[in-house]
Amino acid sequence: MKSLLNNLIDLFQKAAKKAFPELDATDFPTEVTPSTQGKFGHYQYNSAMKLTKILKQNPRQIAEKIVENLDQQDGLIAQTEIAGPGFINITLNKDHLSQRVDILLRDSHLGIDKPAHQQRIIIDFSSPNVAKEMHVGHLRSTIIGDSLARLFEFLGYDVLRLNHLGDWGTAFGMLIAYMKEEAPDVLTGKQKTDLTHLVNWYRASKKKFDEDPDFKRRAQLEVVALQQGQPQARHAWQIICEISSKAYKEIYDLLGVKLIDRGESFYNPFLAEIVADLEKKGLVQISEGAKCIFVEGFQNREGEMLPLMVQKSDGGYNYDTTDMAAIYHRIHQEKGDRLIYVTDAGQSTHFQMIFKAAEMAGYLNPKQVRTDHVPFGLVLGPDGKKFRTRAGETERLIDLIQAAIDHAEKILIERNPEMDEAERQKLAHALGVGAIKYADLSTHRMSDYTFSYDRMLRFEGNTAAFLMYAYVRVAGIKRRLKIEPASLLDHCHIHLEHPSEIDLGLHLLRFDEALEAVANDLLPNRLTDYLYTLAEKFNAFFRDCRVEGSPQQNERLLLCEATARVLKQGLDILGVPTVERM
């Protein structure tokens, strides 16, 4: 089912063309937006003023001619009104809206059409470094990336979720050399260990690397051995990766996040070939012994061109080389139609340079493949600085998630001390994890936000708990009535009559507009804003329109069910679980 907005754009585009046949379709914009105030109707056509410059006519006269040529046969529009200098206010037909909400309720995909062409979308997110704890800095990439992946999966695209792990380089030479000397039984399999030990060994190896020249040489030899694929070094590296992967999986399972691990090591076999190809194409310049690409338009503070270094002066490769190999592989091997990279804002320049260099090399054709860097701001503590523990350490992500679950359980005990313990723990997990995700996603991703368990676990305002409670309210109505809405579908249909019913029904039908906006600009807060407004409109409907025992009971129960389905799907796209009771 085509969205209301796209339907209106089509109608007004045809009306403008019919009213002014001399115009080429590309000459005039068709701008239709939701009305900012209900008293002015449901939507507003804003293009008459823009057409004034082209047609050299009064905008109100242009608006009148467009209205005269509107095709009203499908009954979508109930009324139009020309306001101000030439705005056209549009009120939709309540019967048409009723039919659409009825279709939404009965359709397994909520009336949203799947794309005619199933694009392959590759999303690079989370991406922790092996042998290091995931910390609060990984929270936003993981949550935002997962939400975008869920969105595109729901919309019907072919999505590849990639975890670009930092699993290669000098750090592993240091760690392998240190473990050979200090923890040999781990490398031979005689002793088990965990990520905490790895982190401590990594810190100790880094200190030794900086202070002991002999150890530094041994570590560098281990890097060479690893790069050459020597079995002993490779085996040690695999043990380190497996220990890290197990720890990360615990966090991903808690968050309900799925990823395919494809670290920097995956691209290692292609690096020499990529550099040789870039040289062959004349893009490489030598700068202080290093092989660099200089991309026009990128300069440092001194006005010097910034280098994209694809090979270091010692012959080694780095982050730039790996990302050049990765973008080539994702376009030409994985056949990606859209590449999305979810990393912090500090890497914006890096990715702009990578995209431009890939274009210069002929790897990327922007007309065929869309590339997006999705930057985000910081998570702050109460002091307005980067979120840390009381001891000043970076907060471990596993501790942060568990603390949210514990906070949620305390609140539930206060609200309902009689609740069964197993049910309470299940609900505490849903509420704690949901609160963290929603608090993050409801913030414009380019903004920093202050992390607060108290605020994110409130049952009022724009929080996960508020939305979950709106969903629970519908479940409660169904339990009290002892009616399953599915049993009504054959003989009952939704009729929107009361203003609060119409307002709720119209907002339900804008779900696809919200999803389309997020898919385009990759801002999940557009969806949280939509869902928060939906919960508020449902509460207004529940206040104004009695369901239980009213003459419209069954029709209104179906409207409640449609609301619950959209709420559940919207929250699922955000990765926020729903529950039947609270």
Short mmCIF file of N, CA and C in Angstrom, two decimals, residues 143-301:
data_model
loop_
_atom_site.label_atom_id
_atom_site.label_comp_id
_atom_site.label_asym_id
_atom_site.label_seq_id
_atom_site.Cartn_x
_atom_site.Cartn_y
_atom_site.Cartn_z
N ILE A 143 24.43 -0.23 19.25
CA ILE A 143 22.98 -0.02 19.32
C ILE A 143 22.45 0.64 18.03
N ILE A 144 23.13 1.68 17.56
CA ILE A 144 22.68 2.37 16.34
C ILE A 144 22.79 1.44 15.13
N GLY A 145 23.92 0.73 15.02
CA GLY A 145 24.11 -0.18 13.88
C GLY A 145 23.08 -1.28 13.85
N ASP A 146 22.79 -1.87 15.02
CA ASP A 146 21.80 -2.94 15.09
C ASP A 146 20.41 -2.43 14.71
N SER A 147 20.08 -1.22 15.18
CA SER A 147 18.77 -0.64 14.85
C SER A 147 18.62 -0.41 13.34
N LEU A 148 19.67 0.11 12.70
CA LEU A 148 19.61 0.33 11.25
C LEU A 148 19.51 -1.00 10.50
N ALA A 149 20.24 -2.01 10.98
CA ALA A 149 20.15 -3.33 10.34
C ALA A 149 18.73 -3.88 10.47
N ARG A 150 18.14 -3.75 11.65
CA ARG A 150 16.76 -4.22 11.86
C ARG A 150 15.78 -3.48 10.96
N LEU A 151 15.99 -2.18 10.80
CA LEU A 151 15.12 -1.38 9.93
C LEU A 151 15.14 -1.91 8.50
N PHE A 152 16.35 -2.05 7.94
CA PHE A 152 16.45 -2.47 6.54
C PHE A 152 15.99 -3.92 6.36
N GLU A 153 16.19 -4.75 7.36
CA GLU A 153 15.68 -6.12 7.28
C GLU A 153 14.16 -6.12 7.24
N PHE A 154 13.54 -5.30 8.10
CA PHE A 154 12.08 -5.22 8.09
C PHE A 154 11.56 -4.69 6.75
N LEU A 155 12.25 -3.70 6.21
CA LEU A 155 11.80 -3.12 4.94
C LEU A 155 11.96 -4.08 3.76
N GLY A 156 12.73 -5.16 3.95
CA GLY A 156 12.82 -6.17 2.90
C GLY A 156 14.12 -6.16 2.13
N TYR A 157 15.16 -5.52 2.65
CA TYR A 157 16.45 -5.50 1.97
C TYR A 157 17.32 -6.68 2.42
N ASP A 158 18.33 -6.98 1.64
CA ASP A 158 19.29 -8.03 1.96
C ASP A 158 20.41 -7.36 2.76
N VAL A 159 20.48 -7.66 4.06
CA VAL A 159 21.39 -6.95 4.96
C VAL A 159 22.53 -7.85 5.42
N LEU A 160 23.75 -7.34 5.31
CA LEU A 160 24.93 -8.03 5.82
C LEU A 160 25.46 -7.20 7.00
N ARG A 161 25.44 -7.81 8.21
CA ARG A 161 25.87 -7.13 9.44
C ARG A 161 27.33 -7.52 9.71
N LEU A 162 28.25 -6.58 9.56
CA LEU A 162 29.68 -6.89 9.72
C LEU A 162 30.26 -6.27 10.98
N ASN A 163 31.02 -7.09 11.71
CA ASN A 163 31.75 -6.64 12.89
C ASN A 163 33.22 -6.53 12.49
N HIS A 164 33.66 -5.31 12.17
CA HIS A 164 35.02 -5.07 11.67
C HIS A 164 35.99 -5.02 12.86
N LEU A 165 36.29 -6.19 13.39
CA LEU A 165 37.12 -6.29 14.60
C LEU A 165 38.55 -5.83 14.35
N GLY A 166 39.12 -5.19 15.37
CA GLY A 166 40.55 -4.87 15.33
C GLY A 166 41.32 -6.10 15.78
N ASP A 167 41.65 -6.97 14.85
CA ASP A 167 42.25 -8.27 15.22
C ASP A 167 43.59 -8.52 14.52
N TRP A 168 44.31 -7.44 14.19
CA TRP A 168 45.55 -7.60 13.43
C TRP A 168 46.52 -6.49 13.81
N GLY A 169 47.80 -6.70 13.59
CA GLY A 169 48.77 -5.63 13.77
C GLY A 169 49.76 -5.84 14.90
N THR A 170 50.51 -4.80 15.19
CA THR A 170 51.62 -4.84 16.16
C THR A 170 51.18 -5.31 17.55
N ALA A 171 49.97 -4.93 17.96
CA ALA A 171 49.49 -5.30 19.29
C ALA A 171 49.54 -6.81 19.52
N PHE A 172 49.27 -7.57 18.46
CA PHE A 172 49.25 -9.03 18.60
C PHE A 172 50.64 -9.62 18.71
N GLY A 173 51.61 -8.98 18.07
CA GLY A 173 53.00 -9.41 18.23
C GLY A 173 53.43 -9.23 19.67
N MET A 174 53.07 -8.09 20.27
CA MET A 174 53.41 -7.83 21.66
C MET A 174 52.76 -8.87 22.58
N LEU A 175 51.47 -9.11 22.36
CA LEU A 175 50.73 -10.01 23.24
C LEU A 175 51.20 -11.45 23.12
N ILE A 176 51.45 -11.90 21.89
CA ILE A 176 51.92 -13.27 21.69
C ILE A 176 53.29 -13.47 22.34
N ALA A 177 54.19 -12.50 22.13
CA ALA A 177 55.53 -12.59 22.73
C ALA A 177 55.44 -12.64 24.25
N TYR A 178 54.57 -11.81 24.82
CA TYR A 178 54.42 -11.76 26.28
C TYR A 178 53.84 -13.08 26.81
N MET A 179 52.80 -13.59 26.15
CA MET A 179 52.16 -14.83 26.61
C MET A 179 53.10 -16.03 26.48
N LYS A 180 53.93 -16.05 25.47
CA LYS A 180 54.92 -17.13 25.32
C LYS A 180 55.84 -17.18 26.54
N GLU A 181 56.16 -16.00 27.07
CA GLU A 181 57.10 -15.92 28.19
C GLU A 181 56.41 -16.02 29.55
N GLU A 182 55.19 -15.44 29.66
CA GLU A 182 54.55 -15.34 30.97
C GLU A 182 53.36 -16.29 31.16
N ALA A 183 52.76 -16.76 30.07
CA ALA A 183 51.59 -17.65 30.19
C ALA A 183 51.62 -18.73 29.10
N PRO A 184 52.71 -19.50 29.04
CA PRO A 184 52.84 -20.49 27.96
C PRO A 184 51.77 -21.57 28.00
N ASP A 185 51.28 -21.91 29.20
CA ASP A 185 50.27 -22.99 29.31
C ASP A 185 48.95 -22.62 28.63
N VAL A 186 48.67 -21.32 28.55
CA VAL A 186 47.45 -20.89 27.85
C VAL A 186 47.59 -21.17 26.35
N LEU A 187 48.78 -20.90 25.81
CA LEU A 187 49.00 -21.09 24.38
C LEU A 187 49.06 -22.57 23.99
N THR A 188 49.44 -23.43 24.95
CA THR A 188 49.49 -24.87 24.65
C THR A 188 48.17 -25.56 24.97
N GLY A 189 47.23 -24.81 25.56
CA GLY A 189 45.93 -25.38 25.87
C GLY A 189 45.85 -26.05 27.22
N LYS A 190 46.91 -26.02 28.00
CA LYS A 190 46.90 -26.66 29.32
C LYS A 190 46.15 -25.84 30.36
N GLN A 191 46.01 -24.56 30.08
CA GLN A 191 45.36 -23.66 31.04
C GLN A 191 44.33 -22.79 30.31
N LYS A 192 43.15 -22.66 30.93
CA LYS A 192 42.10 -21.80 30.38
C LYS A 192 42.24 -20.40 30.95
N THR A 193 41.77 -19.41 30.20
CA THR A 193 41.81 -18.05 30.70
C THR A 193 40.60 -17.28 30.18
N ASP A 194 40.56 -15.99 30.50
CA ASP A 194 39.43 -15.17 30.04
C ASP A 194 39.94 -13.81 29.58
N LEU A 195 38.99 -12.97 29.17
CA LEU A 195 39.35 -11.68 28.60
C LEU A 195 40.02 -10.76 29.62
N THR A 196 39.64 -10.88 30.88
CA THR A 196 40.25 -10.03 31.91
C THR A 196 41.76 -10.25 31.96
N HIS A 197 42.19 -11.52 31.91
CA HIS A 197 43.62 -11.82 31.90
C HIS A 197 44.28 -11.27 30.63
N LEU A 198 43.60 -11.44 29.51
CA LEU A 198 44.16 -10.94 28.24
C LEU A 198 44.40 -9.44 28.30
N VAL A 199 43.43 -8.72 28.85
CA VAL A 199 43.55 -7.26 28.95
C VAL A 199 44.75 -6.89 29.81
N ASN A 200 44.90 -7.58 30.94
CA ASN A 200 46.04 -7.30 31.82
C ASN A 200 47.37 -7.62 31.14
N TRP A 201 47.41 -8.75 30.41
CA TRP A 201 48.63 -9.13 29.69
C TRP A 201 48.94 -8.12 28.58
N TYR A 202 47.88 -7.63 27.93
CA TYR A 202 48.10 -6.64 26.87
C TYR A 202 48.74 -5.37 27.45
N ARG A 203 48.22 -4.91 28.60
CA ARG A 203 48.77 -3.70 29.23
C ARG A 203 50.24 -3.91 29.62
N ALA A 204 50.51 -5.10 30.19
CA ALA A 204 51.88 -5.41 30.61
C ALA A 204 52.82 -5.51 29.41
N SER A 205 52.30 -6.10 28.32
CA SER A 205 53.13 -6.25 27.12
C SER A 205 53.43 -4.90 26.48
N LYS A 206 52.45 -3.98 26.52
CA LYS A 206 52.65 -2.64 25.97
C LYS A 206 53.72 -1.90 26.76
N LYS A 207 53.68 -2.03 28.08
CA LYS A 207 54.68 -1.38 28.95
C LYS A 207 56.08 -1.94 28.65
N LYS A 208 56.14 -3.25 28.51
CA LYS A 208 57.42 -3.90 28.25
C LYS A 208 57.95 -3.53 26.86
N PHE A 209 57.02 -3.44 25.90
CA PHE A 209 57.37 -3.07 24.52
C PHE A 209 58.02 -1.69 24.49
N ASP A 210 57.45 -0.77 25.28
CA ASP A 210 57.96 0.61 25.31
C ASP A 210 59.28 0.74 26.07
N GLU A 211 59.51 -0.17 27.02
CA GLU A 211 60.67 -0.01 27.90
C GLU A 211 61.83 -0.96 27.60
N ASP A 212 61.56 -2.10 26.97
CA ASP A 212 62.58 -3.14 26.77
C ASP A 212 62.85 -3.34 25.28
N PRO A 213 63.99 -2.85 24.76
CA PRO A 213 64.30 -2.98 23.33
C PRO A 213 64.36 -4.43 22.85
N ASP A 214 64.87 -5.34 23.70
CA ASP A 214 64.94 -6.75 23.31
C ASP A 214 63.55 -7.35 23.13
N PHE A 215 62.67 -7.01 24.08
CA PHE A 215 61.29 -7.51 23.97
C PHE A 215 60.60 -6.92 22.74
N LYS A 216 60.87 -5.65 22.47
CA LYS A 216 60.28 -4.99 21.31
C LYS A 216 60.66 -5.73 20.03
N ARG A 217 61.96 -6.16 19.93
CA ARG A 217 62.41 -6.92 18.74
C ARG A 217 61.68 -8.25 18.65
N ARG A 218 61.54 -8.93 19.80
CA ARG A 218 60.86 -10.23 19.78
C ARG A 218 59.39 -10.06 19.37
N ALA A 219 58.77 -9.00 19.85
CA ALA A 219 57.36 -8.74 19.49
C ALA A 219 57.22 -8.46 18.00
N GLN A 220 58.17 -7.70 17.44
CA GLN A 220 58.12 -7.38 16.01
C GLN A 220 58.31 -8.63 15.16
N LEU A 221 59.15 -9.55 15.64
CA LEU A 221 59.35 -10.83 14.93
C LEU A 221 58.07 -11.66 14.96
N GLU A 222 57.33 -11.56 16.07
CA GLU A 222 56.05 -12.29 16.16
C GLU A 222 55.03 -11.72 15.17
N VAL A 223 55.08 -10.40 14.98
CA VAL A 223 54.17 -9.78 13.99
C VAL A 223 54.48 -10.33 12.60
N VAL A 224 55.77 -10.39 12.26
CA VAL A 224 56.19 -10.93 10.95
C VAL A 224 55.75 -12.38 10.82
N ALA A 225 55.95 -13.16 11.89
CA ALA A 225 55.56 -14.59 11.87
C ALA A 225 54.06 -14.74 11.64
N LEU A 226 53.29 -13.87 12.30
CA LEU A 226 51.83 -13.90 12.16
C LEU A 226 51.42 -13.54 10.73
N GLN A 227 52.02 -12.47 10.19
CA GLN A 227 51.69 -12.03 8.83
C GLN A 227 52.08 -13.08 7.79
N GLN A 228 53.14 -13.85 8.08
CA GLN A 228 53.59 -14.89 7.14
C GLN A 228 52.81 -16.20 7.31
N GLY A 229 51.93 -16.22 8.34
CA GLY A 229 51.10 -17.41 8.53
C GLY A 229 51.80 -18.57 9.21
N GLN A 230 52.86 -18.31 9.98
CA GLN A 230 53.55 -19.39 10.68
C GLN A 230 52.59 -20.04 11.69
N PRO A 231 52.53 -21.39 11.70
CA PRO A 231 51.51 -22.10 12.49
C PRO A 231 51.47 -21.73 13.97
N GLN A 232 52.63 -21.61 14.62
CA GLN A 232 52.65 -21.33 16.05
C GLN A 232 52.07 -19.95 16.36
N ALA A 233 52.47 -18.95 15.58
CA ALA A 233 51.95 -17.59 15.77
C ALA A 233 50.46 -17.54 15.45
N ARG A 234 50.09 -18.23 14.40
CA ARG A 234 48.67 -18.26 13.98
C ARG A 234 47.80 -18.90 15.07
N HIS A 235 48.32 -20.01 15.66
CA HIS A 235 47.58 -20.71 16.71
C HIS A 235 47.39 -19.80 17.93
N ALA A 236 48.45 -19.08 18.32
CA ALA A 236 48.36 -18.16 19.46
C ALA A 236 47.35 -17.06 19.18
N TRP A 237 47.39 -16.54 17.98
CA TRP A 237 46.45 -15.47 17.57
C TRP A 237 45.00 -15.97 17.64
N GLN A 238 44.77 -17.21 17.18
CA GLN A 238 43.41 -17.76 17.20
C GLN A 238 42.89 -17.92 18.62
N ILE A 239 43.77 -18.32 19.55
CA ILE A 239 43.36 -18.45 20.96
C ILE A 239 42.93 -17.09 21.51
N ILE A 240 43.72 -16.06 21.21
CA ILE A 240 43.40 -14.70 21.67
C ILE A 240 42.04 -14.25 21.12
N CYS A 241 41.82 -14.50 19.83
CA CYS A 241 40.57 -14.10 19.17
C CYS A 241 39.37 -14.85 19.75
N GLU A 242 39.54 -16.14 20.03
CA GLU A 242 38.44 -16.96 20.56
C GLU A 242 38.03 -16.50 21.96
N ILE A 243 39.04 -16.19 22.80
CA ILE A 243 38.74 -15.70 24.15
C ILE A 243 37.97 -14.39 24.08
N SER A 244 38.42 -13.49 23.22
CA SER A 244 37.76 -12.19 23.05
C SER A 244 36.35 -12.36 22.51
N SER A 245 36.21 -13.22 21.51
CA SER A 245 34.92 -13.44 20.87
C SER A 245 33.88 -13.96 21.87
N LYS A 246 34.30 -14.83 22.75
CA LYS A 246 33.39 -15.39 23.77
C LYS A 246 32.87 -14.28 24.68
N ALA A 247 33.77 -13.37 25.08
CA ALA A 247 33.38 -12.25 25.95
C ALA A 247 32.43 -11.29 25.22
N TYR A 248 32.72 -11.01 23.95
CA TYR A 248 31.86 -10.11 23.19
C TYR A 248 30.47 -10.72 22.97
N LYS A 249 30.46 -12.04 22.74
CA LYS A 249 29.18 -12.71 22.47
C LYS A 249 28.24 -12.59 23.68
N GLU A 250 28.81 -12.62 24.88
CA GLU A 250 28.00 -12.47 26.09
C GLU A 250 27.28 -11.12 26.07
N ILE A 251 27.98 -10.08 25.64
CA ILE A 251 27.38 -8.74 25.56
C ILE A 251 26.35 -8.68 24.44
N TYR A 252 26.69 -9.22 23.26
CA TYR A 252 25.75 -9.20 22.14
C TYR A 252 24.48 -9.99 22.46
N ASP A 253 24.64 -11.10 23.20
CA ASP A 253 23.46 -11.88 23.58
C ASP A 253 22.57 -11.10 24.55
N LEU A 254 23.20 -10.39 25.49
CA LEU A 254 22.43 -9.56 26.43
C LEU A 254 21.64 -8.48 25.69
N LEU A 255 22.27 -7.90 24.66
CA LEU A 255 21.64 -6.82 23.90
C LEU A 255 20.75 -7.33 22.77
N GLY A 256 20.81 -8.63 22.49
CA GLY A 256 20.03 -9.19 21.38
C GLY A 256 20.55 -8.74 20.03
N VAL A 257 21.88 -8.65 19.90
CA VAL A 257 22.51 -8.15 18.67
C VAL A 257 23.20 -9.31 17.94
N LYS A 258 22.99 -9.37 16.63
CA LYS A 258 23.64 -10.40 15.81
C LYS A 258 24.63 -9.74 14.85
N LEU A 259 25.80 -10.35 14.73
CA LEU A 259 26.86 -9.82 13.87
C LEU A 259 27.66 -10.96 13.26
N ILE A 260 28.25 -10.68 12.11
CA ILE A 260 29.22 -11.60 11.51
C ILE A 260 30.60 -11.00 11.72
N ASP A 261 31.46 -11.71 12.43
CA ASP A 261 32.82 -11.21 12.66
C ASP A 261 33.63 -11.26 11.36
N ARG A 262 34.11 -10.10 10.98
CA ARG A 262 35.01 -10.04 9.82
C ARG A 262 36.01 -8.92 10.11
N GLY A 263 37.08 -9.31 10.81
CA GLY A 263 38.04 -8.33 11.27
C GLY A 263 39.03 -7.89 10.22
N GLU A 264 39.97 -7.07 10.65
CA GLU A 264 41.02 -6.57 9.76
C GLU A 264 41.81 -7.71 9.14
N SER A 265 41.95 -8.82 9.88
CA SER A 265 42.73 -9.97 9.38
C SER A 265 42.15 -10.55 8.10
N PHE A 266 40.82 -10.44 7.95
CA PHE A 266 40.16 -10.98 6.76
C PHE A 266 40.70 -10.32 5.49
N TYR A 267 41.02 -9.03 5.58
CA TYR A 267 41.44 -8.27 4.40
C TYR A 267 42.96 -8.31 4.19
N ASN A 268 43.70 -8.89 5.14
CA ASN A 268 45.16 -8.91 5.05
C ASN A 268 45.70 -9.49 3.74
N PRO A 269 45.13 -10.60 3.21
CA PRO A 269 45.66 -11.17 1.96
C PRO A 269 45.52 -10.24 0.75
N PHE A 270 44.66 -9.22 0.85
CA PHE A 270 44.39 -8.37 -0.32
C PHE A 270 45.20 -7.06 -0.30
N LEU A 271 45.89 -6.78 0.81
CA LEU A 271 46.47 -5.45 0.99
C LEU A 271 47.56 -5.13 -0.03
N ALA A 272 48.49 -6.06 -0.25
CA ALA A 272 49.59 -5.81 -1.20
C ALA A 272 49.03 -5.56 -2.61
N GLU A 273 48.01 -6.34 -2.95
CA GLU A 273 47.38 -6.22 -4.27
C GLU A 273 46.70 -4.85 -4.43
N ILE A 274 46.04 -4.39 -3.36
CA ILE A 274 45.36 -3.09 -3.40
C ILE A 274 46.39 -1.97 -3.58
N VAL A 275 47.48 -2.01 -2.83
CA VAL A 275 48.51 -0.97 -2.94
C VAL A 275 49.12 -0.97 -4.34
N ALA A 276 49.40 -2.17 -4.87
CA ALA A 276 49.98 -2.27 -6.22
C ALA A 276 49.02 -1.68 -7.26
N ASP A 277 47.73 -1.94 -7.08
CA ASP A 277 46.73 -1.42 -8.02
C ASP A 277 46.65 0.10 -7.95
N LEU A 278 46.69 0.64 -6.73
CA LEU A 278 46.66 2.10 -6.55
C LEU A 278 47.90 2.76 -7.17
N GLU A 279 49.05 2.08 -7.05
CA GLU A 279 50.28 2.59 -7.67
C GLU A 279 50.16 2.56 -9.19
N LYS A 280 49.63 1.46 -9.70
CA LYS A 280 49.48 1.28 -11.15
C LYS A 280 48.59 2.39 -11.74
N LYS A 281 47.61 2.84 -10.95
CA LYS A 281 46.68 3.88 -11.41
C LYS A 281 47.24 5.28 -11.19
N GLY A 282 48.46 5.38 -10.69
CA GLY A 282 49.12 6.67 -10.53
C GLY A 282 48.59 7.51 -9.39
N LEU A 283 47.97 6.87 -8.39
CA LEU A 283 47.38 7.62 -7.29
C LEU A 283 48.32 7.76 -6.09
N VAL A 284 49.40 6.98 -6.09
CA VAL A 284 50.29 6.93 -4.92
C VAL A 284 51.46 7.89 -5.07
N GLN A 285 51.72 8.63 -4.01
CA GLN A 285 52.91 9.48 -3.93
C GLN A 285 53.72 9.08 -2.70
N ILE A 286 55.05 9.19 -2.80
CA ILE A 286 55.90 8.88 -1.65
C ILE A 286 56.06 10.13 -0.81
N SER A 287 55.76 10.00 0.48
CA SER A 287 55.90 11.11 1.42
C SER A 287 56.63 10.61 2.66
N GLU A 288 57.85 11.09 2.84
CA GLU A 288 58.70 10.66 3.96
C GLU A 288 58.80 9.13 4.01
N GLY A 289 58.94 8.53 2.83
CA GLY A 289 59.13 7.09 2.73
C GLY A 289 57.86 6.27 2.71
N ALA A 290 56.73 6.91 3.02
CA ALA A 290 55.45 6.19 3.04
C ALA A 290 54.69 6.40 1.73
N LYS A 291 53.89 5.40 1.38
CA LYS A 291 53.07 5.49 0.16
C LYS A 291 51.71 6.10 0.54
N CYS A 292 51.40 7.22 -0.08
CA CYS A 292 50.20 7.98 0.31
C CYS A 292 49.36 8.37 -0.91
N ILE A 293 48.07 8.53 -0.65
CA ILE A 293 47.17 9.14 -1.63
C ILE A 293 46.78 10.50 -1.06
N PHE A 294 46.90 11.54 -1.85
CA PHE A 294 46.49 12.87 -1.42
C PHE A 294 45.18 13.22 -2.11
N VAL A 295 44.14 13.37 -1.29
CA VAL A 295 42.79 13.61 -1.80
C VAL A 295 42.51 15.10 -1.74
N GLU A 296 42.16 15.67 -2.87
CA GLU A 296 41.92 17.11 -2.94
C GLU A 296 40.79 17.52 -2.00
N GLY A 297 41.02 18.65 -1.30
CA GLY A 297 39.99 19.17 -0.42
C GLY A 297 40.18 18.80 1.04
N PHE A 298 41.21 17.97 1.33
CA PHE A 298 41.44 17.56 2.71
C PHE A 298 42.80 18.10 3.17
N GLN A 299 42.75 19.03 4.12
CA GLN A 299 43.97 19.69 4.58
C GLN A 299 44.02 19.72 6.10
N ASN A 300 45.24 19.85 6.64
CA ASN A 300 45.38 20.01 8.08
C ASN A 300 45.29 21.49 8.45
N ARG A 301 45.51 21.80 9.71
CA ARG A 301 45.34 23.19 10.17
C ARG A 301 46.35 24.14 9.54
#
